[in-house]
């Protein structure tokens, strides 16, 4: 049982390189869903493994064994391994809960501030203009969705580049990309290895919006130029916004521009293998955690059944 529950804690370290490989070989929108789904599964399985270690350690103590109707403490591996693992798991879960709670509070405050700032400027449909010398543009979720752009950004781009920028931000809102970014932020607090996956998901979100914008305006070079100029104009900083709010000038812009200028490549075999590896990593974590939990439940039932003999 111990070995099975350790595996879900180790597999997340394999996901960042697999995620980067998948993004290089799959269409950005497909890679975004595959990587995010794998991150969710691995985060959940790692938390389940930590919880199982905590329960196992508690049920080896006479007081908690009595509360669980066990006639004697749970019989598993040696206390030399179980109790230290349980103590480490308690600490890990506490750190996860603390950092996640702090992140949620910070994101909520930033989101409210961004919505308030957007509400102060004039709006035309879904477009909201904020009077600020800082060049910035981002897609703000909510009811209704907003595309927020500063006057500094509008002055930095010509008319066609503005249309490409707006198409990029509309693609974020239409694709629900803020959900993917929010999930990535939560997963990053569940396991330290998933922080690297969070960065890949952010890049996948921007790549997917880049492709959608290029398709909407019908010009990949124009879209690449708009993104590059927006990024250069926005180097001075912009308004503070939550991590789940995507913006056109975020992420590794040179890599995004290079992808737009290059002709789209169809690599079905490489893409299929990348998807298979992601599914295999997530599936193996699920099987290991589920098997470990089933074994744990069986041991508890055996210990409870001994009370009736």
CSV table of C-alpha atoms in Angstrom, one decimal:
chain,number,residue,atom,x,y,z
A,1,UNK,CA,0.0,0.0,0.0
A,2,UNK,CA,2.8,2.4,0.9
A,3,UNK,CA,4.5,2.0,-2.5
A,4,UNK,CA,1.2,2.4,-4.4
A,5,UNK,CA,0.5,5.7,-2.6
A,6,UNK,CA,4.0,7.1,-3.1
A,7,UNK,CA,3.6,6.7,-6.9
A,8,UNK,CA,0.9,9.5,-7.2
A,9,UNK,CA,3.3,11.8,-5.3
A,10,UNK,CA,6.1,11.1,-7.8
A,11,UNK,CA,4.3,11.1,-11.1
A,12,UNK,CA,3.6,14.9,-11.1
A,13,UNK,CA,7.3,15.5,-11.6
A,14,UNK,CA,7.0,13.8,-15.0
A,15,UNK,CA,4.2,16.0,-16.2
A,16,UNK,CA,6.0,19.3,-16.9
A,17,UNK,CA,8.3,17.9,-19.6
A,18,UNK,CA,5.4,15.8,-21.0
A,19,UNK,CA,3.2,19.0,-21.1
A,20,UNK,CA,5.8,21.0,-23.0
A,21,UNK,CA,6.3,18.2,-25.5
A,22,UNK,CA,2.5,17.9,-26.0
A,23,UNK,CA,2.2,21.7,-26.6
A,24,UNK,CA,4.9,21.5,-29.2
A,25,UNK,CA,3.2,18.6,-31.1
A,26,UNK,CA,-0.6,19.2,-30.6
A,27,UNK,CA,-2.8,22.0,-31.7
A,28,UNK,CA,-2.8,24.6,-28.9
A,29,UNK,CA,-6.5,24.2,-28.0
A,30,UNK,CA,-6.2,20.4,-27.9
A,31,UNK,CA,-3.0,20.5,-25.8
A,32,UNK,CA,-4.7,23.0,-23.4
A,33,UNK,CA,-7.5,20.6,-22.6
A,34,UNK,CA,-5.2,17.5,-22.4
A,35,UNK,CA,-2.6,19.2,-20.2
A,36,UNK,CA,-5.2,20.8,-17.9
A,37,UNK,CA,-7.1,17.5,-17.5
A,38,UNK,CA,-3.9,15.6,-16.6
A,39,UNK,CA,-2.9,18.3,-14.1
A,40,UNK,CA,-6.3,18.0,-12.4
A,41,UNK,CA,-6.1,14.2,-12.2
A,42,UNK,CA,-2.5,14.3,-10.8
A,43,UNK,CA,-3.3,17.0,-8.3
A,44,UNK,CA,-6.4,15.1,-7.1
A,45,UNK,CA,-4.5,11.8,-6.8
A,46,UNK,CA,-1.6,13.4,-4.9
A,47,UNK,CA,-4.0,14.9,-2.4
A,48,UNK,CA,-5.8,11.5,-2.1
A,49,UNK,CA,-2.4,9.8,-1.4
A,50,UNK,CA,-1.5,12.4,1.3
A,51,UNK,CA,-4.9,11.9,2.9
A,52,UNK,CA,-4.5,8.2,2.9
A,53,UNK,CA,-1.1,8.5,4.6
A,54,UNK,CA,-2.7,10.7,7.3
A,55,UNK,CA,-5.6,8.3,7.9
A,56,UNK,CA,-3.2,5.4,8.1
A,57,UNK,CA,-1.0,7.1,10.6
A,58,UNK,CA,-4.0,8.1,12.7
A,59,UNK,CA,-5.5,4.6,12.8
A,60,UNK,CA,-2.2,3.2,14.0
A,61,UNK,CA,-2.7,5.2,17.2
A,62,UNK,CA,-4.9,3.5,19.8
A,63,UNK,CA,-7.2,6.5,20.4
A,64,UNK,CA,-8.1,7.0,16.7
A,65,UNK,CA,-8.3,3.2,16.2
A,66,UNK,CA,-11.0,3.0,18.9
A,67,UNK,CA,-12.9,5.9,17.3
A,68,UNK,CA,-12.9,3.9,14.0
A,69,UNK,CA,-14.2,0.7,15.8
A,70,UNK,CA,-10.9,-1.1,15.4
A,71,UNK,CA,-10.2,-3.6,18.1
A,72,UNK,CA,-6.5,-2.7,17.8
A,73,UNK,CA,-4.4,-0.2,15.8
A,74,UNK,CA,-4.4,-0.7,12.0
A,75,UNK,CA,-1.9,-3.3,10.8
A,76,UNK,CA,0.2,-2.0,7.8
A,77,UNK,CA,3.8,-1.5,7.2
A,78,UNK,CA,6.2,-0.8,10.0
A,79,UNK,CA,5.6,2.3,12.1
A,80,UNK,CA,9.1,3.2,11.1
A,81,UNK,CA,7.7,4.3,7.7
A,82,UNK,CA,4.0,5.0,8.3
A,83,UNK,CA,4.1,7.4,11.1
A,84,UNK,CA,6.8,9.7,9.6
A,85,UNK,CA,5.0,9.6,6.3
A,86,UNK,CA,1.8,10.6,8.0
A,87,UNK,CA,3.5,13.5,9.8
A,88,UNK,CA,5.0,14.7,6.5
A,89,UNK,CA,1.6,14.4,4.9
A,90,UNK,CA,-0.1,16.5,7.5
A,91,UNK,CA,2.5,19.2,7.0
A,92,UNK,CA,2.1,19.0,3.2
A,93,UNK,CA,-1.7,19.3,3.4
A,94,UNK,CA,-1.4,22.2,5.8
A,95,UNK,CA,1.0,24.0,3.5
A,96,UNK,CA,-1.3,23.3,0.5
A,97,UNK,CA,-4.4,24.6,2.3
A,98,UNK,CA,-2.6,27.7,3.6
A,99,UNK,CA,-1.0,28.8,0.3
A,100,UNK,CA,-4.2,28.1,-1.6
A,101,UNK,CA,-6.3,30.1,0.8
A,102,UNK,CA,-3.9,33.0,0.6
A,103,UNK,CA,-3.9,32.8,-3.2
A,104,UNK,CA,-7.7,32.7,-3.4
A,105,UNK,CA,-8.0,35.8,-1.2
A,106,UNK,CA,-5.4,37.7,-3.2
A,107,UNK,CA,-7.0,36.7,-6.5
A,108,UNK,CA,-10.5,37.7,-5.3
A,109,UNK,CA,-9.2,41.1,-4.2
A,110,UNK,CA,-7.4,41.6,-7.6
A,111,UNK,CA,-10.5,40.5,-9.5
A,112,UNK,CA,-12.7,43.0,-7.7
A,113,UNK,CA,-10.3,45.8,-8.2
A,114,UNK,CA,-10.0,44.9,-12.0
A,115,UNK,CA,-13.8,44.9,-12.3
A,116,UNK,CA,-14.1,48.2,-10.5
A,117,UNK,CA,-11.4,49.8,-12.7
A,118,UNK,CA,-13.1,48.4,-15.9
A,119,UNK,CA,-16.5,49.9,-14.7
A,120,UNK,CA,-15.1,53.4,-14.6
A,121,UNK,CA,-14.2,53.6,-18.2
A,122,UNK,CA,-16.5,54.0,-21.3
A,123,UNK,CA,-17.7,50.8,-22.8
A,124,UNK,CA,-18.7,49.9,-26.3
A,125,UNK,CA,-20.2,46.4,-26.4
A,126,UNK,CA,-17.7,44.1,-24.7
A,127,UNK,CA,-14.9,46.6,-25.1
A,128,UNK,CA,-14.0,48.8,-22.1
A,129,UNK,CA,-11.4,51.5,-22.4
A,130,UNK,CA,-9.4,52.6,-19.3
A,131,UNK,CA,-7.6,55.9,-19.4
A,132,UNK,CA,-4.1,55.0,-18.4
A,133,UNK,CA,-0.6,55.7,-20.0
A,134,UNK,CA,0.4,52.1,-19.2
A,135,UNK,CA,-0.2,49.9,-22.3
A,136,UNK,CA,-2.2,46.9,-21.3
A,137,UNK,CA,-5.0,44.7,-22.6
A,138,UNK,CA,-6.7,41.7,-21.1
A,139,UNK,CA,-9.9,39.6,-21.1
A,140,UNK,CA,-11.9,40.1,-17.9
A,141,UNK,CA,-14.4,37.3,-17.1
A,142,UNK,CA,-17.6,38.0,-15.4
A,143,UNK,CA,-21.2,39.0,-16.2
A,144,UNK,CA,-20.8,40.3,-18.8
A,145,UNK,CA,-17.3,39.4,-20.1
A,146,UNK,CA,-15.2,42.4,-20.9
A,147,UNK,CA,-12.2,43.2,-23.1
A,148,UNK,CA,-10.2,45.8,-21.1
A,149,UNK,CA,-7.7,48.0,-23.0
A,150,UNK,CA,-5.9,51.1,-21.9
A,151,UNK,CA,-5.6,54.3,-23.9
A,152,UNK,CA,-1.8,53.7,-23.8
A,153,UNK,CA,-2.2,50.4,-25.6
A,154,UNK,CA,-4.6,51.9,-28.2
A,155,UNK,CA,-2.1,54.6,-29.0
A,156,UNK,CA,0.6,52.0,-29.5
A,157,UNK,CA,-1.1,50.0,-32.2
A,158,UNK,CA,-2.6,50.9,-35.6
A,159,UNK,CA,-6.2,50.1,-36.6
A,160,UNK,CA,-5.5,46.6,-38.0
A,161,UNK,CA,-3.3,45.7,-35.1
A,162,UNK,CA,-6.0,46.7,-32.7
A,163,UNK,CA,-8.5,44.4,-34.4
A,164,UNK,CA,-6.1,41.5,-34.1
A,165,UNK,CA,-5.6,42.4,-30.4
A,166,UNK,CA,-9.3,42.5,-29.8
A,167,UNK,CA,-9.8,39.2,-31.6
A,168,UNK,CA,-7.2,37.7,-29.3
A,169,UNK,CA,-8.9,38.8,-26.2
A,170,UNK,CA,-12.3,37.8,-27.5
A,171,UNK,CA,-10.9,34.3,-28.1
A,172,UNK,CA,-10.0,34.2,-24.4
A,173,UNK,CA,-13.5,34.9,-23.3
A,174,UNK,CA,-15.1,32.7,-25.9
A,175,UNK,CA,-12.9,29.8,-25.0
A,176,UNK,CA,-13.4,30.1,-21.3
A,177,UNK,CA,-9.6,30.3,-20.8
A,178,UNK,CA,-10.0,31.8,-17.3
A,179,UNK,CA,-11.3,28.5,-16.1
A,180,UNK,CA,-8.1,26.7,-17.3
A,181,UNK,CA,-5.9,29.3,-15.7
A,182,UNK,CA,-7.9,29.1,-12.4
A,183,UNK,CA,-7.5,25.3,-12.4
A,184,UNK,CA,-3.8,25.6,-13.2
A,185,UNK,CA,-3.4,27.9,-10.2
A,186,UNK,CA,-5.2,25.5,-7.9
A,187,UNK,CA,-3.2,22.5,-9.1
A,188,UNK,CA,0.0,24.4,-8.6
A,189,UNK,CA,-0.8,24.7,-4.9
A,190,UNK,CA,-1.6,20.9,-4.6
A,191,UNK,CA,1.9,19.7,-5.7
A,192,UNK,CA,5.1,21.7,-6.2
A,193,UNK,CA,5.9,19.9,-9.5
A,194,UNK,CA,2.7,21.2,-11.0
A,195,UNK,CA,3.9,24.8,-10.8
A,196,UNK,CA,5.8,24.1,-14.0
A,197,UNK,CA,2.7,22.8,-15.6
A,198,UNK,CA,0.9,26.1,-14.7
A,199,UNK,CA,3.4,28.0,-16.9
A,200,UNK,CA,2.8,25.6,-19.8
A,201,UNK,CA,-1.0,26.0,-19.4
A,202,UNK,CA,-0.6,29.8,-19.5
A,203,UNK,CA,1.4,29.5,-22.7
A,204,UNK,CA,-1.2,27.1,-24.2
A,205,UNK,CA,-3.9,29.6,-23.4
A,206,UNK,CA,-2.1,32.3,-25.2
A,207,UNK,CA,-1.2,30.1,-28.1
A,208,UNK,CA,-4.8,29.0,-28.5
A,209,UNK,CA,-6.0,32.6,-28.5
A,210,UNK,CA,-3.2,33.6,-31.0
A,211,UNK,CA,-4.4,30.9,-33.4
A,212,UNK,CA,-8.1,32.0,-33.0
A,213,UNK,CA,-7.1,35.6,-33.6
A,214,UNK,CA,-5.1,34.8,-36.7
A,215,UNK,CA,-8.0,32.8,-38.0
A,216,UNK,CA,-10.5,35.7,-37.2
A,217,UNK,CA,-8.4,38.4,-39.0
A,218,UNK,CA,-7.1,36.1,-41.7
A,219,UNK,CA,-3.5,37.2,-41.3
A,220,UNK,CA,-1.0,35.4,-39.2
A,221,UNK,CA,1.8,38.0,-39.7
A,222,UNK,CA,-0.6,40.8,-38.7
A,223,UNK,CA,-1.5,38.9,-35.5
A,224,UNK,CA,2.2,38.2,-34.7
A,225,UNK,CA,3.0,41.9,-35.3
A,226,UNK,CA,0.2,43.1,-33.1
A,227,UNK,CA,1.2,40.7,-30.2
A,228,UNK,CA,4.9,41.7,-30.5
A,229,UNK,CA,4.1,45.5,-30.5
A,230,UNK,CA,1.6,45.1,-27.6
A,231,UNK,CA,4.3,43.2,-25.6
A,232,UNK,CA,6.9,45.9,-26.3
A,233,UNK,CA,4.5,48.7,-25.4
A,234,UNK,CA,3.4,46.9,-22.2
A,235,UNK,CA,6.9,46.4,-20.8
A,236,UNK,CA,6.4,49.4,-18.5
A,237,UNK,CA,3.7,47.4,-16.6
A,238,UNK,CA,0.0,47.6,-16.3
A,239,UNK,CA,-2.8,47.3,-13.8
A,240,UNK,CA,-2.7,44.5,-11.3
A,241,UNK,CA,-5.0,41.6,-12.3
A,242,UNK,CA,-5.6,38.1,-11.1
A,243,UNK,CA,-3.6,35.2,-12.4
A,244,UNK,CA,-6.6,33.7,-14.1
A,245,UNK,CA,-7.2,36.8,-16.3
A,246,UNK,CA,-5.3,36.3,-19.6
A,247,UNK,CA,-3.7,39.1,-21.5
A,248,UNK,CA,-2.3,39.3,-25.0
A,249,UNK,CA,1.1,40.6,-23.9
A,250,UNK,CA,1.8,37.9,-21.3
A,251,UNK,CA,3.9,34.7,-21.5
A,252,UNK,CA,6.9,34.0,-23.7
A,253,UNK,CA,6.0,36.4,-26.5
A,254,UNK,CA,9.0,35.6,-28.8
A,255,UNK,CA,8.0,31.9,-28.8
A,256,UNK,CA,4.4,32.8,-29.6
A,257,UNK,CA,5.4,35.1,-32.4
A,258,UNK,CA,7.6,32.5,-33.9
A,259,UNK,CA,4.8,30.0,-33.8
A,260,UNK,CA,2.5,32.4,-35.6
A,261,UNK,CA,5.1,33.2,-38.3
A,262,UNK,CA,5.9,29.5,-38.9
A,263,UNK,CA,3.5,27.6,-41.1
A,264,UNK,CA,1.2,25.3,-39.0
A,265,UNK,CA,2.6,21.8,-38.9
A,266,UNK,CA,0.5,18.7,-38.8
A,267,UNK,CA,2.3,16.0,-36.9
A,268,UNK,CA,-0.4,13.4,-36.2
A,269,UNK,CA,1.9,10.6,-35.1
A,270,UNK,CA,4.0,12.8,-32.7
A,271,UNK,CA,0.8,14.4,-31.4
A,272,UNK,CA,-0.8,11.1,-30.8
A,273,UNK,CA,2.1,9.9,-28.8
A,274,UNK,CA,2.2,13.1,-26.8
A,275,UNK,CA,-1.5,12.6,-25.9
A,276,UNK,CA,-1.0,9.0,-25.1
A,277,UNK,CA,1.9,9.8,-22.7
A,278,UNK,CA,-0.3,12.4,-20.9
A,279,UNK,CA,-3.2,10.0,-20.6
A,280,UNK,CA,-0.9,7.2,-19.4
A,281,UNK,CA,0.7,9.4,-16.7
A,282,UNK,CA,-2.8,10.4,-15.4
A,283,UNK,CA,-4.1,6.9,-15.7
A,284,UNK,CA,-1.2,5.4,-13.9
A,285,UNK,CA,-1.7,7.9,-11.0
A,286,UNK,CA,-5.4,7.1,-10.9
A,287,UNK,CA,-4.8,3.3,-10.8
A,288,UNK,CA,-2.1,3.6,-8.1
A,289,UNK,CA,-4.1,5.9,-5.8
A,290,UNK,CA,-7.3,3.9,-6.3
A,291,UNK,CA,-5.6,0.6,-5.6
A,292,UNK,CA,-3.8,2.0,-2.6
A,293,UNK,CA,-7.1,3.4,-1.2
A,294,UNK,CA,-8.9,0.0,-1.9
A,295,UNK,CA,-6.1,-1.8,0.0
A,296,UNK,CA,-6.4,0.7,2.9
A,297,UNK,CA,-10.1,0.2,3.0
A,298,UNK,CA,-9.7,-3.6,3.0
A,299,UNK,CA,-7.3,-3.4,5.9
A,300,UNK,CA,-9.7,-1.2,7.9
A,301,UNK,CA,-12.5,-3.7,7.3
A,302,UNK,CA,-10.3,-6.6,8.4
A,303,UNK,CA,-9.3,-4.7,11.6
A,304,UNK,CA,-13.0,-4.0,12.3
A,305,UNK,CA,-14.0,-7.6,11.6
A,306,UNK,CA,-11.5,-8.9,14.2
A,307,UNK,CA,-13.6,-7.1,16.8
A,308,UNK,CA,-16.5,-9.6,16.2
A,309,UNK,CA,-14.4,-12.7,16.6
